[in-house]
mmCIF file with all atom_site columns, C-alpha atoms in Angstrom:
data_model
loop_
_atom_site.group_PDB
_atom_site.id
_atom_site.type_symbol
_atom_site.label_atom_id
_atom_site.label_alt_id
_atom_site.label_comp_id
_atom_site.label_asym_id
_atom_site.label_entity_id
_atom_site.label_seq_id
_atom_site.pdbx_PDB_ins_code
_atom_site.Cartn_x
_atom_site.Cartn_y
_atom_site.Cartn_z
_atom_site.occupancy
_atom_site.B_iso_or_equiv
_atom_site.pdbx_formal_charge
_atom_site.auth_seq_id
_atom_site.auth_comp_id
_atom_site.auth_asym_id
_atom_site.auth_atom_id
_atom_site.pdbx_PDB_model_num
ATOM 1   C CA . UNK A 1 1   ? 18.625  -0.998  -5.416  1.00 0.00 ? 11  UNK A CA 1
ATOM 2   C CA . UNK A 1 2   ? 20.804  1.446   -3.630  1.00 0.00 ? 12  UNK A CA 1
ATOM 3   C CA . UNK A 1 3   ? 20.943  5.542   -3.760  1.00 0.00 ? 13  UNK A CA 1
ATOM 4   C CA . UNK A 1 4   ? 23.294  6.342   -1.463  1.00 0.00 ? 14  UNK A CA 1
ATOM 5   C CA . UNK A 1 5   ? 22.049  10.503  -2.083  1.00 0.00 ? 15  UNK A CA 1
ATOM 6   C CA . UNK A 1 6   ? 18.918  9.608   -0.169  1.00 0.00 ? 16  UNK A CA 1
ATOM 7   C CA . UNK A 1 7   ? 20.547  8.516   2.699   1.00 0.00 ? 17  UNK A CA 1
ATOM 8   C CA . UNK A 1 8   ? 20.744  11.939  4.324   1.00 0.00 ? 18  UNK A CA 1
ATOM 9   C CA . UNK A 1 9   ? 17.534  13.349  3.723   1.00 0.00 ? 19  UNK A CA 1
ATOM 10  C CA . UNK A 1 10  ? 15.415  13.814  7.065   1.00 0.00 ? 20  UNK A CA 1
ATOM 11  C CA . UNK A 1 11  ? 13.349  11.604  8.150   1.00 0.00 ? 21  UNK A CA 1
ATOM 12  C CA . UNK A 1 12  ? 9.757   12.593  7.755   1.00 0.00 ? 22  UNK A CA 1
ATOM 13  C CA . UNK A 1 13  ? 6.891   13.772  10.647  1.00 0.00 ? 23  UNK A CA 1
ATOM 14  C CA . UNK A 1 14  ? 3.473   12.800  11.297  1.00 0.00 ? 24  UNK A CA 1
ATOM 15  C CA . UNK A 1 15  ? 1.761   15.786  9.517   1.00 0.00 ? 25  UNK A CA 1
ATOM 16  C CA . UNK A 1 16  ? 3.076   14.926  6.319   1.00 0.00 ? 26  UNK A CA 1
ATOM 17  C CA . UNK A 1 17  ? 2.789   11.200  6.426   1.00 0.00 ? 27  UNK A CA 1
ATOM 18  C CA . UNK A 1 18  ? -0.901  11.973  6.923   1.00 0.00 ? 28  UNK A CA 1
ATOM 19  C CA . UNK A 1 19  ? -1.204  14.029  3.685   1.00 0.00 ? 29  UNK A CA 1
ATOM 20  C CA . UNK A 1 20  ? 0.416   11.320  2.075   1.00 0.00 ? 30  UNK A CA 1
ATOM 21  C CA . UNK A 1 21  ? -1.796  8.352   3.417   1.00 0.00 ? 31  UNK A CA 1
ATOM 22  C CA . UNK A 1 22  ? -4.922  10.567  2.791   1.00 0.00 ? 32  UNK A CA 1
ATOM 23  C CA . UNK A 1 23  ? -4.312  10.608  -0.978  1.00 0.00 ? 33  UNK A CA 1
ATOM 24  C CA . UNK A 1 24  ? -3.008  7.195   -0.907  1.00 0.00 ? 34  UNK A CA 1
ATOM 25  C CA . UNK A 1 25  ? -6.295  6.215   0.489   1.00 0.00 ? 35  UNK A CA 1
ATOM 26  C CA . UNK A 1 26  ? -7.818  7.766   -2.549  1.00 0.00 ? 36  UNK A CA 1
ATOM 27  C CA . UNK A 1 27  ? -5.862  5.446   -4.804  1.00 0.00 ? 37  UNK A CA 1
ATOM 28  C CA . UNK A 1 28  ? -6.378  2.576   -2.401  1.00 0.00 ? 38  UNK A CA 1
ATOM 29  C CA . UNK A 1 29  ? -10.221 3.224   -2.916  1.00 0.00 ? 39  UNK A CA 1
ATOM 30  C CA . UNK A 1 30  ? -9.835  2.926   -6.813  1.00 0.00 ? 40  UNK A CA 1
ATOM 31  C CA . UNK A 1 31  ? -8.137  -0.057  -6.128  1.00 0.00 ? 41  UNK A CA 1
ATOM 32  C CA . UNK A 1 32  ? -10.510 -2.164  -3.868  1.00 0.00 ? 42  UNK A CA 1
ATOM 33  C CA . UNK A 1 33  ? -13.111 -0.710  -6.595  1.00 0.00 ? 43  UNK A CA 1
ATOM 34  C CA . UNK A 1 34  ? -11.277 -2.278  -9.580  1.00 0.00 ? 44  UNK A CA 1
ATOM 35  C CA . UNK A 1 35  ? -10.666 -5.245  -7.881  1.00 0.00 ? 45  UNK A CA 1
ATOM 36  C CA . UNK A 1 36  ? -14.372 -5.975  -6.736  1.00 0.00 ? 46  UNK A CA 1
ATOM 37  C CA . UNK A 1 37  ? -15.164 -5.668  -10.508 1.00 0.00 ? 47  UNK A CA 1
ATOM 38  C CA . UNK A 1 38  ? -12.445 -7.798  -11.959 1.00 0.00 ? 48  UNK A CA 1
ATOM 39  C CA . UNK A 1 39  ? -13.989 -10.096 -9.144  1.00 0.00 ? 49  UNK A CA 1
ATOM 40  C CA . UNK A 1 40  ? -17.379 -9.766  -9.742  1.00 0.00 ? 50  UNK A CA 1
ATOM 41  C CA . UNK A 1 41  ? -16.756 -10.393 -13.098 1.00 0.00 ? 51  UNK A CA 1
ATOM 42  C CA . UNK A 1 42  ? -15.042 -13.666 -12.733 1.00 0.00 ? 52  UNK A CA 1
ATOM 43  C CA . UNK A 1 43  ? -17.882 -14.827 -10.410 1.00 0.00 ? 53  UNK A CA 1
ATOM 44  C CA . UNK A 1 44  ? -20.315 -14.007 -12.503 1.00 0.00 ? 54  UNK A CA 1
ATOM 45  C CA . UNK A 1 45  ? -18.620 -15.482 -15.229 1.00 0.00 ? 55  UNK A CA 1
ATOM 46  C CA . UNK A 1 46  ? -18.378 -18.824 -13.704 1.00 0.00 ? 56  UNK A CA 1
ATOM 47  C CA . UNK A 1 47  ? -21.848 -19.358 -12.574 1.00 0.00 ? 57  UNK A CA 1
ATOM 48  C CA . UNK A 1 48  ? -23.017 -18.090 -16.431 1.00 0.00 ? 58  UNK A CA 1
ATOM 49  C CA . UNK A 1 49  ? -20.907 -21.058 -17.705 1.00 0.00 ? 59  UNK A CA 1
ATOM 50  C CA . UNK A 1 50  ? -22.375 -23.251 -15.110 1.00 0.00 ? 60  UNK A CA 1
ATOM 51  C CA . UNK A 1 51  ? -18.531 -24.091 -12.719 1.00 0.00 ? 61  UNK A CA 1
ATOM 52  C CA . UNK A 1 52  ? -20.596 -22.786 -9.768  1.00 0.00 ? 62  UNK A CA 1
ATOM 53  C CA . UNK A 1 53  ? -24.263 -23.569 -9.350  1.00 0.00 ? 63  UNK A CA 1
ATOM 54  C CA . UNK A 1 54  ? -26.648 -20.621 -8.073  1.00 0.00 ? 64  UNK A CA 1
ATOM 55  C CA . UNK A 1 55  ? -28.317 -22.797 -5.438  1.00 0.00 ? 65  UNK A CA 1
ATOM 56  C CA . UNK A 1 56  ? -31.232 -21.599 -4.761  1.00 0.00 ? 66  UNK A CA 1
ATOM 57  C CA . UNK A 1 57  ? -30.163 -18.333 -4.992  1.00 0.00 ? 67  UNK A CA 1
ATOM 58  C CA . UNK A 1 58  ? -32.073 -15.413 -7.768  1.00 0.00 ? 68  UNK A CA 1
ATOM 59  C CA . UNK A 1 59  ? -29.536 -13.157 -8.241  1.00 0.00 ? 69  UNK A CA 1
ATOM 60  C CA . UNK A 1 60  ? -25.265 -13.839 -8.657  1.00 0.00 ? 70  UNK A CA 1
ATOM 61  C CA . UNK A 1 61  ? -24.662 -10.971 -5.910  1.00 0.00 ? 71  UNK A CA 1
ATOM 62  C CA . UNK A 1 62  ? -26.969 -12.757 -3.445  1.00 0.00 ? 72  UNK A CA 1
ATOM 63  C CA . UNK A 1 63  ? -24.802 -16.353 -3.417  1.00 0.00 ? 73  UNK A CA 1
ATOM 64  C CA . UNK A 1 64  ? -21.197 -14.219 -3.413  1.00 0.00 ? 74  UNK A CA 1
ATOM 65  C CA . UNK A 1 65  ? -22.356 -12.397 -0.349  1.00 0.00 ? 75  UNK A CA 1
ATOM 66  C CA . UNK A 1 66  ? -24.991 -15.592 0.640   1.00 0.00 ? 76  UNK A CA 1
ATOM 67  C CA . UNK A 1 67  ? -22.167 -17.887 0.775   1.00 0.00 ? 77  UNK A CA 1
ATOM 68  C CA . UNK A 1 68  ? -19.103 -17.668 3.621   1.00 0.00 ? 78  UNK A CA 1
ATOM 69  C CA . UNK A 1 69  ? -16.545 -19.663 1.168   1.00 0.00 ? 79  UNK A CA 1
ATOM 70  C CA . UNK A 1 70  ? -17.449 -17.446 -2.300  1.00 0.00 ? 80  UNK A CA 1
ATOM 71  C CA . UNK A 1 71  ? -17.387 -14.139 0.017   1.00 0.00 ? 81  UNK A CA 1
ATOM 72  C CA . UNK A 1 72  ? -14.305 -15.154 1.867   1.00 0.00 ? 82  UNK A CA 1
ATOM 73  C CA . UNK A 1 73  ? -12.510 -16.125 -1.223  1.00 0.00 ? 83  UNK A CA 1
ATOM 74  C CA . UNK A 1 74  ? -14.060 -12.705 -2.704  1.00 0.00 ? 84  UNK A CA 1
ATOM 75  C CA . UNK A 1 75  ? -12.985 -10.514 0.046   1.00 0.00 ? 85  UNK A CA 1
ATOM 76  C CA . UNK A 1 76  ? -9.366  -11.902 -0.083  1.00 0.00 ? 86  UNK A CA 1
ATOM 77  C CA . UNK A 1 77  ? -8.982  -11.068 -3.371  1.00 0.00 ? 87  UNK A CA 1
ATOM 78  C CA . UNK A 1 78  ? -10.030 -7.941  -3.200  1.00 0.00 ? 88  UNK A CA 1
ATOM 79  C CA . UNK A 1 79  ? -7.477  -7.349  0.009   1.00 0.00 ? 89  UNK A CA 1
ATOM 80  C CA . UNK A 1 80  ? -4.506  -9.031  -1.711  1.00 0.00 ? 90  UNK A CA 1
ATOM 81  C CA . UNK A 1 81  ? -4.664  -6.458  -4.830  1.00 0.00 ? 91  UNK A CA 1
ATOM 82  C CA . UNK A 1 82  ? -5.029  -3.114  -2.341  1.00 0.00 ? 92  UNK A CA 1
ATOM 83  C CA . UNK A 1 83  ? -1.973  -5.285  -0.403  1.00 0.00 ? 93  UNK A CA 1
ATOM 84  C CA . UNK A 1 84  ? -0.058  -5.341  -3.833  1.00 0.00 ? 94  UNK A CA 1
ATOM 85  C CA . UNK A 1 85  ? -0.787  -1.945  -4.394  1.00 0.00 ? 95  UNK A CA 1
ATOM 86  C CA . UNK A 1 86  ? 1.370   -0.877  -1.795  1.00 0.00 ? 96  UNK A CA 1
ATOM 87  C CA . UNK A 1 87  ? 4.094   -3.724  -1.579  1.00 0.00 ? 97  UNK A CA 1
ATOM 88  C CA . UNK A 1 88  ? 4.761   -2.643  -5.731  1.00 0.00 ? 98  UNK A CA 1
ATOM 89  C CA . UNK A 1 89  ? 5.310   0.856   -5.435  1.00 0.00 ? 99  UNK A CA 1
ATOM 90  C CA . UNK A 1 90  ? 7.365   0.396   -2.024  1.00 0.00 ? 100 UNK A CA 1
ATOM 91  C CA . UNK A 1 91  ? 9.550   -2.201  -3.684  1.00 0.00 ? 101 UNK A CA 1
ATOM 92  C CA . UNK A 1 92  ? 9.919   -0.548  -6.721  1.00 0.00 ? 102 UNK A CA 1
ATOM 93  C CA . UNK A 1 93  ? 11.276  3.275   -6.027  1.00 0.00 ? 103 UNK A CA 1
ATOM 94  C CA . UNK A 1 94  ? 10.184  3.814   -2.282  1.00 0.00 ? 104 UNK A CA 1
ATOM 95  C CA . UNK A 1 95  ? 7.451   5.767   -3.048  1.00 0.00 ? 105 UNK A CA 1
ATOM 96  C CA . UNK A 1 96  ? 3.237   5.629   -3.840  1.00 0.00 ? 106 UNK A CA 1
ATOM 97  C CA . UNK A 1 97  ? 1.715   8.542   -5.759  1.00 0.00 ? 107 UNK A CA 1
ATOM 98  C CA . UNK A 1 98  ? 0.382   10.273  -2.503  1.00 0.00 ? 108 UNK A CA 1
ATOM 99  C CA . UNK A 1 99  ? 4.086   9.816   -1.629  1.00 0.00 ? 109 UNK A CA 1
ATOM 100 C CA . UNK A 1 100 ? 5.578   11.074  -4.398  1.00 0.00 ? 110 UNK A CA 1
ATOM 101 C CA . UNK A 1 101 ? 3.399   14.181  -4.226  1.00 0.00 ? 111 UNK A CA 1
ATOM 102 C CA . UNK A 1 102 ? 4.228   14.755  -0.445  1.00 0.00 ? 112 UNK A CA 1
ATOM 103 C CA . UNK A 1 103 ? 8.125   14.124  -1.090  1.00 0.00 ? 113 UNK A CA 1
ATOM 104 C CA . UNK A 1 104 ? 8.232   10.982  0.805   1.00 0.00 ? 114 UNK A CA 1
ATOM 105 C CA . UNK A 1 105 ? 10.726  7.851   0.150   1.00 0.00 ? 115 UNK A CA 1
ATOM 106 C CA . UNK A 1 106 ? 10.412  4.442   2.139   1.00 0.00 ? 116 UNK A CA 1
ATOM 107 C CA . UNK A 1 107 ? 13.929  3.093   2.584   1.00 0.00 ? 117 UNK A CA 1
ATOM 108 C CA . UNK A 1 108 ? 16.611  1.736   4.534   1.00 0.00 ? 118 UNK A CA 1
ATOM 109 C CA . UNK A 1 109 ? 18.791  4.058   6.655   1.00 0.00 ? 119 UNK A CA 1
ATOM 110 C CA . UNK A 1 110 ? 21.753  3.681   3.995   1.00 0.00 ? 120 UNK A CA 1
ATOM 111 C CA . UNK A 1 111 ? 19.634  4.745   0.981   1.00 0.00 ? 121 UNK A CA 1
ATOM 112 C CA . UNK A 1 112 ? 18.475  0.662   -0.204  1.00 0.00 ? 122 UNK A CA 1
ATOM 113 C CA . UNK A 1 113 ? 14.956  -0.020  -1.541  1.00 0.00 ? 123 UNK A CA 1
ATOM 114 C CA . UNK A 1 114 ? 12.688  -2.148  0.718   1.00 0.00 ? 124 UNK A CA 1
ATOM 115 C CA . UNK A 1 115 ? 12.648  -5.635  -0.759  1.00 0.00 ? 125 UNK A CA 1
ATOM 116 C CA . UNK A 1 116 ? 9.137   -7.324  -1.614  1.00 0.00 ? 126 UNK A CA 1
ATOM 117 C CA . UNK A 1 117 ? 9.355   -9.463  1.733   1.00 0.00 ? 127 UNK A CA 1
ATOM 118 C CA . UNK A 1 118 ? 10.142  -6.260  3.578   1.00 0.00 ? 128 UNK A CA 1
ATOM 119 C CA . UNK A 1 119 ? 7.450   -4.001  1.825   1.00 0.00 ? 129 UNK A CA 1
ATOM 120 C CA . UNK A 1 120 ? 5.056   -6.867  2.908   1.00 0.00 ? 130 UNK A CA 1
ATOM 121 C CA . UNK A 1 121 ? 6.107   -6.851  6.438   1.00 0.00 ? 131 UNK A CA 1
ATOM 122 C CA . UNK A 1 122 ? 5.985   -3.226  6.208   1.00 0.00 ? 132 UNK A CA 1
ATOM 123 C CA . UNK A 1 123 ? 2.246   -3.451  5.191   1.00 0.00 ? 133 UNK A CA 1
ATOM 124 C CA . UNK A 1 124 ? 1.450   -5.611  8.001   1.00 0.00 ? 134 UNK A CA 1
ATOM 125 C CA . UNK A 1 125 ? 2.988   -3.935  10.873  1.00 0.00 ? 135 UNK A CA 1
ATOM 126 C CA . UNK A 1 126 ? 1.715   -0.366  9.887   1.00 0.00 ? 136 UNK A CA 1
ATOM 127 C CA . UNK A 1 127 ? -1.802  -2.036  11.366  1.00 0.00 ? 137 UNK A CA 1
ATOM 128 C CA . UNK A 1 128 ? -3.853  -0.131  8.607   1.00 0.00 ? 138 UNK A CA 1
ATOM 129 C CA . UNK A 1 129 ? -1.939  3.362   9.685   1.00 0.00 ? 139 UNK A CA 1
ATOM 130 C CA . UNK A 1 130 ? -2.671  3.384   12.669  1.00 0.00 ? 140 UNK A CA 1
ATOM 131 C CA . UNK A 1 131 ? 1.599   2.309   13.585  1.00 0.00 ? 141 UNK A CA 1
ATOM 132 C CA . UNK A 1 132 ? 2.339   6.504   12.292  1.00 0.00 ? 142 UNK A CA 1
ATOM 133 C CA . UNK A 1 133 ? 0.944   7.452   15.909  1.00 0.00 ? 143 UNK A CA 1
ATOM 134 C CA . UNK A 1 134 ? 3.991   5.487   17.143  1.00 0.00 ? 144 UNK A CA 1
ATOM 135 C CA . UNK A 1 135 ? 5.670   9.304   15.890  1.00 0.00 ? 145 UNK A CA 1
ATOM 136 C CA . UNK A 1 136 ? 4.136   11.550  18.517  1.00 0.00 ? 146 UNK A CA 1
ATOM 137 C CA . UNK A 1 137 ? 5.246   9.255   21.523  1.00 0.00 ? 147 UNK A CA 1
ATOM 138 C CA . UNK A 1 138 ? 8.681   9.595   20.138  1.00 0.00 ? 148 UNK A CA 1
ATOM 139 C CA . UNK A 1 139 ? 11.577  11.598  19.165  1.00 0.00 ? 149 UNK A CA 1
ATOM 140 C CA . UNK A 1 140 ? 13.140  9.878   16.568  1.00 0.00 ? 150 UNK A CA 1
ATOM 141 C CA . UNK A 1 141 ? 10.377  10.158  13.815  1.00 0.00 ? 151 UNK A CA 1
ATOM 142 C CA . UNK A 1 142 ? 9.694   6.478   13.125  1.00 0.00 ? 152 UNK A CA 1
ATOM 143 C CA . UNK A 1 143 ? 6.790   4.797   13.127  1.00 0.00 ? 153 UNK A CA 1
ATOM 144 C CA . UNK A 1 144 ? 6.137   1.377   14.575  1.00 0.00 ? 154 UNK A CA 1
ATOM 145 C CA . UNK A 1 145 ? 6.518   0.049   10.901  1.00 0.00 ? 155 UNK A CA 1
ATOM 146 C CA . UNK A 1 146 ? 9.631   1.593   10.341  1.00 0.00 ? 156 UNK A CA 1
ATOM 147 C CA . UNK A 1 147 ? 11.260  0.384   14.012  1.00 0.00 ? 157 UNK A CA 1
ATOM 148 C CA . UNK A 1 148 ? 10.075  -3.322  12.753  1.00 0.00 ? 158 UNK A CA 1
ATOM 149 C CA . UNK A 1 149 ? 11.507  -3.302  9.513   1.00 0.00 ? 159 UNK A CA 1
ATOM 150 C CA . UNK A 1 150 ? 14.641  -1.355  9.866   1.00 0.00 ? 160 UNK A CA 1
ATOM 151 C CA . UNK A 1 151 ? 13.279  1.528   7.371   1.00 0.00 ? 161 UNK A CA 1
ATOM 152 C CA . UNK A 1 152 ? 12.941  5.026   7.457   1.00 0.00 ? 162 UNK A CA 1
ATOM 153 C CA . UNK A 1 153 ? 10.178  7.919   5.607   1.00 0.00 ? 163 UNK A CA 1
ATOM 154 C CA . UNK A 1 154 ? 12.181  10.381  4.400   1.00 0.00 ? 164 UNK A CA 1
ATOM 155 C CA . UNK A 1 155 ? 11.740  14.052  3.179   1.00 0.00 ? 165 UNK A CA 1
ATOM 156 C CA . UNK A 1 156 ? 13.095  14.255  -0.230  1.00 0.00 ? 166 UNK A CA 1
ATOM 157 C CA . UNK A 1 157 ? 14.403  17.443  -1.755  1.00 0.00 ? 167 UNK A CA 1
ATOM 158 C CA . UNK A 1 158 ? 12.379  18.643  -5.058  1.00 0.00 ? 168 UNK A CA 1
ATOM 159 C CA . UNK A 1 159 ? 15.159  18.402  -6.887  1.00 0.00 ? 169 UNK A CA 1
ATOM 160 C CA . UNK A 1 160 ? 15.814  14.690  -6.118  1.00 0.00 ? 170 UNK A CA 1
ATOM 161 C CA . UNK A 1 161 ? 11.720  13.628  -5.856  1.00 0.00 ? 171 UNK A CA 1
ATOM 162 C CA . UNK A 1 162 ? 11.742  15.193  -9.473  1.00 0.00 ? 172 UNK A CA 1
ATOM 163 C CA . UNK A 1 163 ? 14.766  13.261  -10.700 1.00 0.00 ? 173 UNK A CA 1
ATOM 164 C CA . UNK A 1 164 ? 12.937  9.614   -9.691  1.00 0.00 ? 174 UNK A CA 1
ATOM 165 C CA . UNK A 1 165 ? 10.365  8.174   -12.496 1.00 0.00 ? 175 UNK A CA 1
ATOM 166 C CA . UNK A 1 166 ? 7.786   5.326   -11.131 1.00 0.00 ? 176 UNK A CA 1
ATOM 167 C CA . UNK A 1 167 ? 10.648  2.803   -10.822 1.00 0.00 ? 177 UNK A CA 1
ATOM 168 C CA . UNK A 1 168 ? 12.595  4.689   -8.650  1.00 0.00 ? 178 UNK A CA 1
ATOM 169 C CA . UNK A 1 169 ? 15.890  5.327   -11.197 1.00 0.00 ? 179 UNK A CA 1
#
């Protein structure tokens, strides 16, 4: 999806891509939180009905974190849905909830949402964050995810951050 009106906003700096990933962390947290239970749950589940045997193991938390395949499988479930959380709301509108309350709008230079294969590249080359430093060594206010991707944080006005709903229409 296109809106060429945000293609002219300015591109946003470091201080308020912080506040942004701060209070997205927040959300991330509830996330990874939701996710361990929904996980749990299903593990638990299946060794109650007897698909996964409890070894020699007392206690259902003891063989998920006793066991390298159940905790791998475990931990990459919980790291897929924090992973979703972000590739969703960048695909769909440009913007998290810590963005949206900063003003902020991932998107290409001419205004075009990020497509799922882009948000996911995004994810990966903002190395947890840590790629927003890549805005104090430079002038240009992009960060090393934004350089790899071809995309841009930008500032939105209030008018236009309070015209957008959770799609991004």
């Amino acid at each position: 999806m296109s809106n060429i009106e945000h293609a002219n906003f300015p591109r946003a700096g470091f201080i308020r891509r912080l506040g942004a990933i701060v209070y997205d962390l927040l959300l991330a947290v509830a996330v990874y939180m939701v996710a361990g239970a929904i996980g749990f749950g299903l593990f638990t589940a299946l060794t109650s009905s007897g698909l996964i045997g409890m070894q020699d193991y007392e206690h259902v938390s003891d063989l998920l974190n006793g066991t390298p395949v159940y905790k791998g499988v475990y931990q990459l479930w919980i790291t897929l849905c924090v992973a979703a959380f972000y590739v969703a709301f960048w695909s769909r509108g440009g913007q998290t909830l810590g963005m949206r309350a900063w003003r902020l709008k991932i998107q290409h230079p001419n205004g075009q949402s990020l497509s799922v294969v882009t948000a996911s590249a995004r994810l990966v080359w903002s190395l947890l964050g840590i790629g927003n430093l890549w805005i104090l060594i430079n002038g240009d206010k992009l960060a090393l995810q934004d350089m790899m991707t071809r995309s841009e944080v930008v500032v939105l006005s209030k008018e236009a951050n309070q015209m957008r709903n959770w799609r991004g229409v």
